[in-house]
Each structure stands twice: as C-alpha cells, then as structure tokens.
PDB file of C-alpha atoms in Angstrom:
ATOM      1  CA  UNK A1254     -47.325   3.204 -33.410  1.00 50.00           C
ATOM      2  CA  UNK A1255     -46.321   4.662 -30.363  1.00 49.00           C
ATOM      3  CA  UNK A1256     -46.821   1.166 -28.518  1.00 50.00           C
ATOM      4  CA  UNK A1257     -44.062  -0.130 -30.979  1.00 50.00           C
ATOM      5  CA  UNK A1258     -41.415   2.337 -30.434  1.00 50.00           C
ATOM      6  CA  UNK A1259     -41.723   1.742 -26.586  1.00 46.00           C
ATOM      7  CA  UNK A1260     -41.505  -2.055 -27.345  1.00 44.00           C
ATOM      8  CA  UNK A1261     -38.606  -1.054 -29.851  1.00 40.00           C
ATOM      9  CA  UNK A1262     -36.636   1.052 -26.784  1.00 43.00           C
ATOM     10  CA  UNK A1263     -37.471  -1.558 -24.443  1.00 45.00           C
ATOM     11  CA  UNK A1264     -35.417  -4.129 -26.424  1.00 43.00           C
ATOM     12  CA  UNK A1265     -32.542  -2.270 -27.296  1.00 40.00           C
ATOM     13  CA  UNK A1266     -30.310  -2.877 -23.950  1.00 44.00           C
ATOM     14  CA  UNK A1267     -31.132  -6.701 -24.740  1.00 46.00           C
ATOM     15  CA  UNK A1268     -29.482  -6.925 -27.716  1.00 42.00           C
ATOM     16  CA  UNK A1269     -27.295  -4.192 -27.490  1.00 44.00           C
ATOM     17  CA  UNK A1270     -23.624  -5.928 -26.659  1.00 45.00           C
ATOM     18  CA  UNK A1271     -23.274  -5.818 -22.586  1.00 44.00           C
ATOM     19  CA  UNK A1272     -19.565  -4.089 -23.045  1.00 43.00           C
ATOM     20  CA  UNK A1273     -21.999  -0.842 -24.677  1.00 42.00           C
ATOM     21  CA  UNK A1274     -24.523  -0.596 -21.954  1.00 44.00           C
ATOM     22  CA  UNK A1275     -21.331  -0.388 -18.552  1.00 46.00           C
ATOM     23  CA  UNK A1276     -22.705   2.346 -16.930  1.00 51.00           C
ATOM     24  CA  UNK A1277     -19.887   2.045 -13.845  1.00 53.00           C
ATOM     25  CA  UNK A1278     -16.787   2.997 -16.024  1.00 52.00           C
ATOM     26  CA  UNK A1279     -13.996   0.521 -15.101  1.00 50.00           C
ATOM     27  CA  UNK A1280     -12.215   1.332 -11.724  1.00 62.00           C
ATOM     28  CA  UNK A1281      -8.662   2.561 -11.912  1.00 68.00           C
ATOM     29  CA  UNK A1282      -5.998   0.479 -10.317  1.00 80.00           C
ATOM     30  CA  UNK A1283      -4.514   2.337  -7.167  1.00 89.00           C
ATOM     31  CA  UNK A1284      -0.939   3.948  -8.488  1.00 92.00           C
ATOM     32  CA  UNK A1285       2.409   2.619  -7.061  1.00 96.00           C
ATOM     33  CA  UNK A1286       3.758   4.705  -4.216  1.00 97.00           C
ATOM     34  CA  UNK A1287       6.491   5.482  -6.222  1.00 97.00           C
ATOM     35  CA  UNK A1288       6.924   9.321  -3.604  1.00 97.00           C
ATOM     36  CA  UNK A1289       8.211   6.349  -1.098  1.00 98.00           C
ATOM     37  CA  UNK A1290      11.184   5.888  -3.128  1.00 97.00           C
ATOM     38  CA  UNK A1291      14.431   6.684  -1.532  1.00 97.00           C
ATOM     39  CA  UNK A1292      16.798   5.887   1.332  1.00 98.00           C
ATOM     40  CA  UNK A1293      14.931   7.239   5.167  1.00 98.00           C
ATOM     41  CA  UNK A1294      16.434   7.174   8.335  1.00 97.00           C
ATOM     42  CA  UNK A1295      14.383   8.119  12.065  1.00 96.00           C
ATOM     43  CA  UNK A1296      14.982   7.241  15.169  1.00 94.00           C
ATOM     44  CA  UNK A1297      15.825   9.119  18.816  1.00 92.00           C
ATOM     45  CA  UNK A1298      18.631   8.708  20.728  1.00 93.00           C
ATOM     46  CA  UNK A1299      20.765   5.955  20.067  1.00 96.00           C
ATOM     47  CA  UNK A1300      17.608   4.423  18.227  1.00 96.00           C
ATOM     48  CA  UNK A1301      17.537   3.904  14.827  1.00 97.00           C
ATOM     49  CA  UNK A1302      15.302   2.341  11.987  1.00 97.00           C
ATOM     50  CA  UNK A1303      16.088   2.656   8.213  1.00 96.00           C
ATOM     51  CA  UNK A1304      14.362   2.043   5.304  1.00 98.00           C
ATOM     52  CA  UNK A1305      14.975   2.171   1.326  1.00 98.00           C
ATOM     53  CA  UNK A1306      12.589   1.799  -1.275  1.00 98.00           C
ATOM     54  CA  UNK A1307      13.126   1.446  -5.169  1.00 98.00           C
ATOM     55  CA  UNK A1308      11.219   3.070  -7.665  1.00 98.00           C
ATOM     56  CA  UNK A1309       8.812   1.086  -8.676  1.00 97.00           C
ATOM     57  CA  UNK A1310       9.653  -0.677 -12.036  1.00 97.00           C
ATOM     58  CA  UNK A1311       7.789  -3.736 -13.549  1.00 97.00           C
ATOM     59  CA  UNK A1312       4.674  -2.633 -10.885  1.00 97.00           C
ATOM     60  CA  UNK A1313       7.101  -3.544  -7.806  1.00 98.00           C
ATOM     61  CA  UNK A1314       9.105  -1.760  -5.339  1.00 98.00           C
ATOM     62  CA  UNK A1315      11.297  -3.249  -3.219  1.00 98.00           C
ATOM     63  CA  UNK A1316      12.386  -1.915   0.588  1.00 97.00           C
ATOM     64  CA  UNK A1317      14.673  -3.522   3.429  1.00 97.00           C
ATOM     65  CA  UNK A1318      14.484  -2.051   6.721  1.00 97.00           C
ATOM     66  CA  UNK A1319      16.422  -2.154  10.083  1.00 97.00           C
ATOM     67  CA  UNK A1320      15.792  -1.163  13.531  1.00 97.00           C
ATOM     68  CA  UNK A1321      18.667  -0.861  15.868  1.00 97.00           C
ATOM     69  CA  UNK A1322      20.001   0.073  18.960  1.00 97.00           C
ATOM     70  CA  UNK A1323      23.071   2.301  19.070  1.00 96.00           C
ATOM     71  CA  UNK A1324      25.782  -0.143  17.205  1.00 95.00           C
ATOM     72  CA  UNK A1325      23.430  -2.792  17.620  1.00 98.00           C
ATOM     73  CA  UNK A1326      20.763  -4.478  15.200  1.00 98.00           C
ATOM     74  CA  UNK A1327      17.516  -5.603  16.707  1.00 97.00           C
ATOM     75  CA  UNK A1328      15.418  -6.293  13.971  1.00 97.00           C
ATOM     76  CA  UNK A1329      15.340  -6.443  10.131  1.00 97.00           C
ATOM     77  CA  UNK A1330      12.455  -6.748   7.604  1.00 97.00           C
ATOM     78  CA  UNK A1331      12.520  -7.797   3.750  1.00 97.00           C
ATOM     79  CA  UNK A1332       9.614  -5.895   2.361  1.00 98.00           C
ATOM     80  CA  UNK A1333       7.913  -5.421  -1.334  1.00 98.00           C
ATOM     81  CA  UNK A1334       4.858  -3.220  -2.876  1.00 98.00           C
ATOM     82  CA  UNK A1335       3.676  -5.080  -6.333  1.00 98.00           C
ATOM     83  CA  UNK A1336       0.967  -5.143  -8.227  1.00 97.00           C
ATOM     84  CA  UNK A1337      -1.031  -8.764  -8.786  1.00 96.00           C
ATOM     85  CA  UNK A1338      -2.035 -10.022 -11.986  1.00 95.00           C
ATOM     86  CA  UNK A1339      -5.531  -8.705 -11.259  1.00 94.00           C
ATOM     87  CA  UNK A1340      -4.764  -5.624 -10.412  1.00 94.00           C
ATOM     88  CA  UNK A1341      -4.553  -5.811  -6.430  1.00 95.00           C
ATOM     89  CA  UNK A1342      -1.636  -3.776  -4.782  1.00 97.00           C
ATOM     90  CA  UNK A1343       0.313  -6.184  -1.844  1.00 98.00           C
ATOM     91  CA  UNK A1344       2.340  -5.512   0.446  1.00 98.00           C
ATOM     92  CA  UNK A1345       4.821  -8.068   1.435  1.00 98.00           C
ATOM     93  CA  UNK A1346       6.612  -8.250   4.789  1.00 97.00           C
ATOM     94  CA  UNK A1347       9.152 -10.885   5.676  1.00 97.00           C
ATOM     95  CA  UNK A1348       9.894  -9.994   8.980  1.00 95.00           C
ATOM     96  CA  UNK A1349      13.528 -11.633  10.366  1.00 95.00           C
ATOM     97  CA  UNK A1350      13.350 -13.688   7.288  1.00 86.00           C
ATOM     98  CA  UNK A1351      10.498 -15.524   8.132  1.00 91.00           C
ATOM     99  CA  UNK A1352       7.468 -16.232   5.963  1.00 93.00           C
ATOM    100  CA  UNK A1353       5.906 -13.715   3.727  1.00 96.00           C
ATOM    101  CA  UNK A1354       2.432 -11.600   5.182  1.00 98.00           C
ATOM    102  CA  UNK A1355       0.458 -10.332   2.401  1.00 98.00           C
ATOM    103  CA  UNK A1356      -1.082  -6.785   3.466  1.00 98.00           C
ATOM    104  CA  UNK A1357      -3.533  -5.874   0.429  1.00 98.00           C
ATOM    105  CA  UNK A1358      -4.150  -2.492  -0.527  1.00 97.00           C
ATOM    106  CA  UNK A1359      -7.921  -0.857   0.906  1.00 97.00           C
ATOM    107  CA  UNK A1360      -6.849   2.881   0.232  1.00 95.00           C
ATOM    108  CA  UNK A1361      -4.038   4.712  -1.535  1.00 94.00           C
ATOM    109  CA  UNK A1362      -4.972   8.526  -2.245  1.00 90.00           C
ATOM    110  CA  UNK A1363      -1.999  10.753  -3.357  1.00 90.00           C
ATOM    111  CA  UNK A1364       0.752  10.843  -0.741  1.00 95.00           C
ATOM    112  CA  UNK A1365      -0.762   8.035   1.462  1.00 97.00           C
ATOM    113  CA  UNK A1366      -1.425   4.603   1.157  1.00 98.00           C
ATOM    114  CA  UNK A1367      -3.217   2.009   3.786  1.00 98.00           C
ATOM    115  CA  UNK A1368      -2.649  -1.903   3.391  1.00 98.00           C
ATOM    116  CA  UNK A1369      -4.422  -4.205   5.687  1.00 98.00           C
ATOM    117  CA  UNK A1370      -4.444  -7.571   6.605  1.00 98.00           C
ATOM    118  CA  UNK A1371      -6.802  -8.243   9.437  1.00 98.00           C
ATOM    119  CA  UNK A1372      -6.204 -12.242   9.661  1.00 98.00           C
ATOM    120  CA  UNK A1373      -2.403 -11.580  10.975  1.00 97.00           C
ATOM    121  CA  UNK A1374      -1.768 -11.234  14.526  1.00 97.00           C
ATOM    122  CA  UNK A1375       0.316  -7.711  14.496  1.00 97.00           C
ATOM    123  CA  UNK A1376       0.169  -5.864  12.534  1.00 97.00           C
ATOM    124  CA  UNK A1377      -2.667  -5.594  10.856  1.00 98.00           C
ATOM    125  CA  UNK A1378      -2.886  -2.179   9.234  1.00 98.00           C
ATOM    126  CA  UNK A1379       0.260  -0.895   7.619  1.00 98.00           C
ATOM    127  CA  UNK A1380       0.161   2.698   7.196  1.00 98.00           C
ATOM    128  CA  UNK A1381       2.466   4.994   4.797  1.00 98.00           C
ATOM    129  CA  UNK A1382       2.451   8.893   4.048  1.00 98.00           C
ATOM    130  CA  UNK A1383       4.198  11.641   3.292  1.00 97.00           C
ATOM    131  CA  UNK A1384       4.403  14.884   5.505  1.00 96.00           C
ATOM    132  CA  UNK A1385       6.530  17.657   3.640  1.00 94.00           C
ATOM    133  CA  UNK A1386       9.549  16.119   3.134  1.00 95.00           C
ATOM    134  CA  UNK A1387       9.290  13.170   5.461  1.00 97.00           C
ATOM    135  CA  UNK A1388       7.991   9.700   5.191  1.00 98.00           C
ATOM    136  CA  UNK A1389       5.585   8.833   7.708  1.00 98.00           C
ATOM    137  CA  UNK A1390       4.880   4.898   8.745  1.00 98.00           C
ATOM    138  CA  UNK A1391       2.137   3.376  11.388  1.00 98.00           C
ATOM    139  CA  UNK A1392       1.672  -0.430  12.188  1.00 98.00           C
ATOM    140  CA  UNK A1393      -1.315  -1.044  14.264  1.00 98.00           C
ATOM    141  CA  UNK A1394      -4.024  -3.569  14.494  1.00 98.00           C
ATOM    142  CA  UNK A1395      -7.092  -3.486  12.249  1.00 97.00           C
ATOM    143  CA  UNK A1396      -8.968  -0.490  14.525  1.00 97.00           C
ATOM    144  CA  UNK A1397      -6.254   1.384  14.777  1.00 96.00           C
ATOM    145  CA  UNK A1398      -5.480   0.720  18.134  1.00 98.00           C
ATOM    146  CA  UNK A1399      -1.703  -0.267  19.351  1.00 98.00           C
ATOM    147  CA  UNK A1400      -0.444   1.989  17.025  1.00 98.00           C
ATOM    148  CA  UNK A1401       3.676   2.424  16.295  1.00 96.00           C
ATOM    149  CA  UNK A1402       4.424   5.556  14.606  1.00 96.00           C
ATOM    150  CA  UNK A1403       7.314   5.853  12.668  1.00 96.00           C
ATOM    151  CA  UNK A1404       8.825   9.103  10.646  1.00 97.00           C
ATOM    152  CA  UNK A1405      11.820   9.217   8.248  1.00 98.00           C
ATOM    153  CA  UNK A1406      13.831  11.516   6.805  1.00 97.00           C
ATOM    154  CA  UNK A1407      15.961  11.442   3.763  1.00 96.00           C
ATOM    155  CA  UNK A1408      19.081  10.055   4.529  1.00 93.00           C
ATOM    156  CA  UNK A1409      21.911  13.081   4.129  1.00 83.00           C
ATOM    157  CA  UNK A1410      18.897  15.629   3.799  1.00 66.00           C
ATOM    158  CA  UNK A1411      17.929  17.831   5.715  1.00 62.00           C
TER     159      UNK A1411
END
C-alpha cells in the first residue's frame, strides 16, 4: 500500500498541467520611469543642457534634449523610454538626428533606472536617478569608466 501512494505522488507533477506546478512566479516587468517626467535644466556657466520627458502613456515616454553654449546650440538628441511587445524596457537615442541606438533596460529599482547597450561605441551605459528634487543622468561605457555626469533641475523650480 504504501509503495502505491509513493508511486501515486510520484506521478502527480506528470500529469498535473505544467501552468499548476510554476514554482518561479512570473517576473514583473520593470515600471516606466514615469518620476522623470517633466521639463530639467543644468548646466554651469554659460553651459546649458535641457531635457523634457512626458509621462509615460501607451508604455512610452518621450524626451528631447539640448546642450548648448551660451546663445549657442551644440548638440541635440531625440530620445524615447517604451516598453516592447515582450515586455523589455528600451531606450532610444537619436543623437543629431541620426540613427536610432537601442539601450535595453538591465536594472530599474524605484527612483533609478540603468539601460545598457554594450555593442555601441559611447555610450554604453545610460544612467538615470533621482536625488531629492533633481534628476540625475550618467553616460559612460559598459564598466563605468568615462563617465559624464549630468544633474537637472526643474525648470522655474527651485
């Protein structure tokens, strides 16, 4: 008898239905930045750079940016967070114009999210966070190494 009910247990997982037996419950896609939304301005000097995100709507946000020098522009970036069918945050920058990078999402924890991308030249890490009330950006390459630190502040706050 007892030899039959450990036959009997041994069977079960086979022909219970696989979807009953997930032990790993199904991972949660990483949330939309959406504490990036909003208009940020940093710079020193006569530098400047600007950026403005949406919210996100439709799992997409969508930021232009602008560096500059004094009344000058030096540099401009299309840029956009979505989410992919399968679940995969990107982001998407189109430096100058030029052809879309896809930067896939490896962390995103509260106020900070990391997208990487180690096949481009520079950058390959894109780095976003918030500190307080400012917005705090890093490109660098895949190590961390050659780092560019950015921080923004609300434009008209304070």
């Amino acid at each position: 008898m007892m030899r039959n009910q450990i036959m009997l247990t041994a069977l079960l997982p086979a022909l219970a239905p696989a979807t009953l037996l997930a032990s790993d419950p199904m991972p949660m896609p990483m949330p939309m930045p959406g504490w990036m939304t909003g208009a940020w301005v940093g710079g020193e000097g006569e530098g400047w750079v600007d950026e403005y995100w949406t919210p996100p709507r439709g799992d997409l946000m969508i930021g232009p940016g602008r560096v500059g020098q004094g009344g000058k522009l030096l540099s401009f970036e299309h840029m956009r967070i979505e989410r992919e069918a399968d679940g995969t945050l990107v982001f998407w920058a189109l430096p100058g114009g030029r052809n879309a990078t896809r930067f896939v999402a490896v962390h995103a924890d509260g106020d900070d999210i990391i997208f990487e991308n180690a096949a481009n030249d520079y950058p390959q890490r894109v780095s976003y966070w918030r500190d307080g009330k400012k917005l705090q950006a890093q490109i660098s390459l895949i190590d961390g190494s050659k780092p560019m630190n950015f921080s923004f502040k609300l434009m008209g706050g304070p």
